[in-house]
Short mmCIF file of C-alpha atoms in Angstrom, two decimals:
data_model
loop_
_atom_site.label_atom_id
_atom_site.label_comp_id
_atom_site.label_asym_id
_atom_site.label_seq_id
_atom_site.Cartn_x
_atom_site.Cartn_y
_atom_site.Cartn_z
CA UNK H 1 89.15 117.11 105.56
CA UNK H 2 91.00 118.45 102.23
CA UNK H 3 90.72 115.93 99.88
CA UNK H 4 93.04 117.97 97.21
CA UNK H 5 96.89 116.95 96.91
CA UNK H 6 98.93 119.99 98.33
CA UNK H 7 100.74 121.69 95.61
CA UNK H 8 104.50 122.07 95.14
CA UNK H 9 106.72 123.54 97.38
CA UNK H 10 107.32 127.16 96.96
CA UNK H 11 110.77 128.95 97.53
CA UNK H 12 111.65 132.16 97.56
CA UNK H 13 113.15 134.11 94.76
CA UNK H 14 116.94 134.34 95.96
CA UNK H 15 116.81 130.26 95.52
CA UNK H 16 116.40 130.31 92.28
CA UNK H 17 119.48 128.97 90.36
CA UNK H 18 122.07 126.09 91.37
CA UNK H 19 123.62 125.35 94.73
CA UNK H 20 126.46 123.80 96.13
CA UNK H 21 125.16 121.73 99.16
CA UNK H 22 126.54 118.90 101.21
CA UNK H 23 124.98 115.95 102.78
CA UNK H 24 126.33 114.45 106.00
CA UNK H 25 125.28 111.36 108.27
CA UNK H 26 125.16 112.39 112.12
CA UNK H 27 123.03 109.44 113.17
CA UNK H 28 119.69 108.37 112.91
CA UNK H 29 116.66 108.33 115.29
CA UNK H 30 113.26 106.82 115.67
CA UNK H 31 110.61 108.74 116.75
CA UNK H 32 107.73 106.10 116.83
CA UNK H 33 107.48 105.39 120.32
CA UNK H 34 105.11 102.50 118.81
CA UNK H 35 107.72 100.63 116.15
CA UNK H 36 110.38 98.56 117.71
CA UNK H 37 113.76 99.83 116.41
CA UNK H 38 115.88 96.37 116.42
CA UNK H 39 112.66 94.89 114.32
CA UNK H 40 113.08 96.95 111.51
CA UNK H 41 116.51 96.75 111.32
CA UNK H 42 116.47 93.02 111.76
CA UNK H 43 114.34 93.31 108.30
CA UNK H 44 116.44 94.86 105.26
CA UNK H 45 113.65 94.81 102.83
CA UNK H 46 111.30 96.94 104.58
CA UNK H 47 111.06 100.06 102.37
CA UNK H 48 112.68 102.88 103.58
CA UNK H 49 114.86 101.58 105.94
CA UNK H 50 117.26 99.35 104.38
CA UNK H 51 120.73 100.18 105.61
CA UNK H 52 118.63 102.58 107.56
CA UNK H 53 118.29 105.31 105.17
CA UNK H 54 115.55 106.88 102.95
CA UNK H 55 116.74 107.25 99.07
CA UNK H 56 117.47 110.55 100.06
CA UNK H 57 120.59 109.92 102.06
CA UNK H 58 121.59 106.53 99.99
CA UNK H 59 124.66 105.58 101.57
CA UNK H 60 124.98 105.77 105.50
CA UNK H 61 128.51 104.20 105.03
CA UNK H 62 129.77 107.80 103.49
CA UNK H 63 130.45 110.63 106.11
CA UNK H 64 130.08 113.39 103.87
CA UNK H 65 129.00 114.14 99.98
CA UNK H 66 128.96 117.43 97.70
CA UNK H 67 126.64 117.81 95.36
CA UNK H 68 124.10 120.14 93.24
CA UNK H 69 120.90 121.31 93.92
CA UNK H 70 118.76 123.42 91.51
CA UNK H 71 115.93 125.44 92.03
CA UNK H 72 113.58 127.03 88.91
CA UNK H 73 111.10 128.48 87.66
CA UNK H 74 108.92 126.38 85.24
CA UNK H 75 106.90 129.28 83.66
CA UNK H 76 108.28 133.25 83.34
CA UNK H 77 106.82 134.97 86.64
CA UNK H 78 106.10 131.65 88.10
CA UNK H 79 107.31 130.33 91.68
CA UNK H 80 110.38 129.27 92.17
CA UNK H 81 110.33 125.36 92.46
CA UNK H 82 112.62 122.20 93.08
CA UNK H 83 114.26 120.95 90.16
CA UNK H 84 113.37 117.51 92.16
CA UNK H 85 114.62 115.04 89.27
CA UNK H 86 117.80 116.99 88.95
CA UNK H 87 118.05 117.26 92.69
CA UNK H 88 117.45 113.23 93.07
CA UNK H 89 119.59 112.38 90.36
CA UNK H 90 122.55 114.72 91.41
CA UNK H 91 122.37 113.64 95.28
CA UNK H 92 122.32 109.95 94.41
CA UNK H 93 125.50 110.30 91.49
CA UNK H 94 127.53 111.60 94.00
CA UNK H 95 127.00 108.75 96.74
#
């Protein structure tokens, strides 16, 4: 088995820069056919699914949010990467 973490994420060149994008609940689902669904929501302090979301949709009260994303390179002629701390911070602001 490969014991080495996988690298970043790679994107292609025409990402690179800062993009409009917009979030928007539609539901959740489970796909565990093993967990039972009303357990873990019976539980708010199980990580992860608190007000079932992950911290990257924060607030499943909110329909719809606008926010940034930004995608760079971190060295000339490198690959073109997630600016993941401004993408975090930016989705998270704008809930």
């Amino acid at each position: 088995f490969n014991s080495r973490r996988p690298g970043a994420q790679e994107y292609p060149d025409w990402m690179e820069g800062t993009w409009s994008a917009t979030a928007e609940f539609s539901g959740y689902a489970f796909p565990s056919k093993t967990m039972n669904p009303a357990l873990l929501i019976k539980e708010p302090t199980i990580p992860g699914f608190q007000k079932l979301s992950l911290v990257y949709l924060p607030d499943v009260g909110s329909t719809q949010v606008s926010y940034e994303m930004r995608f760079a390179r971190r060295e000339p002629n490198g690959p073109v990467l997630e600016d993941r701390k401004f993408n975090l911070t930016s989705l998270v602001t704008a809930y």
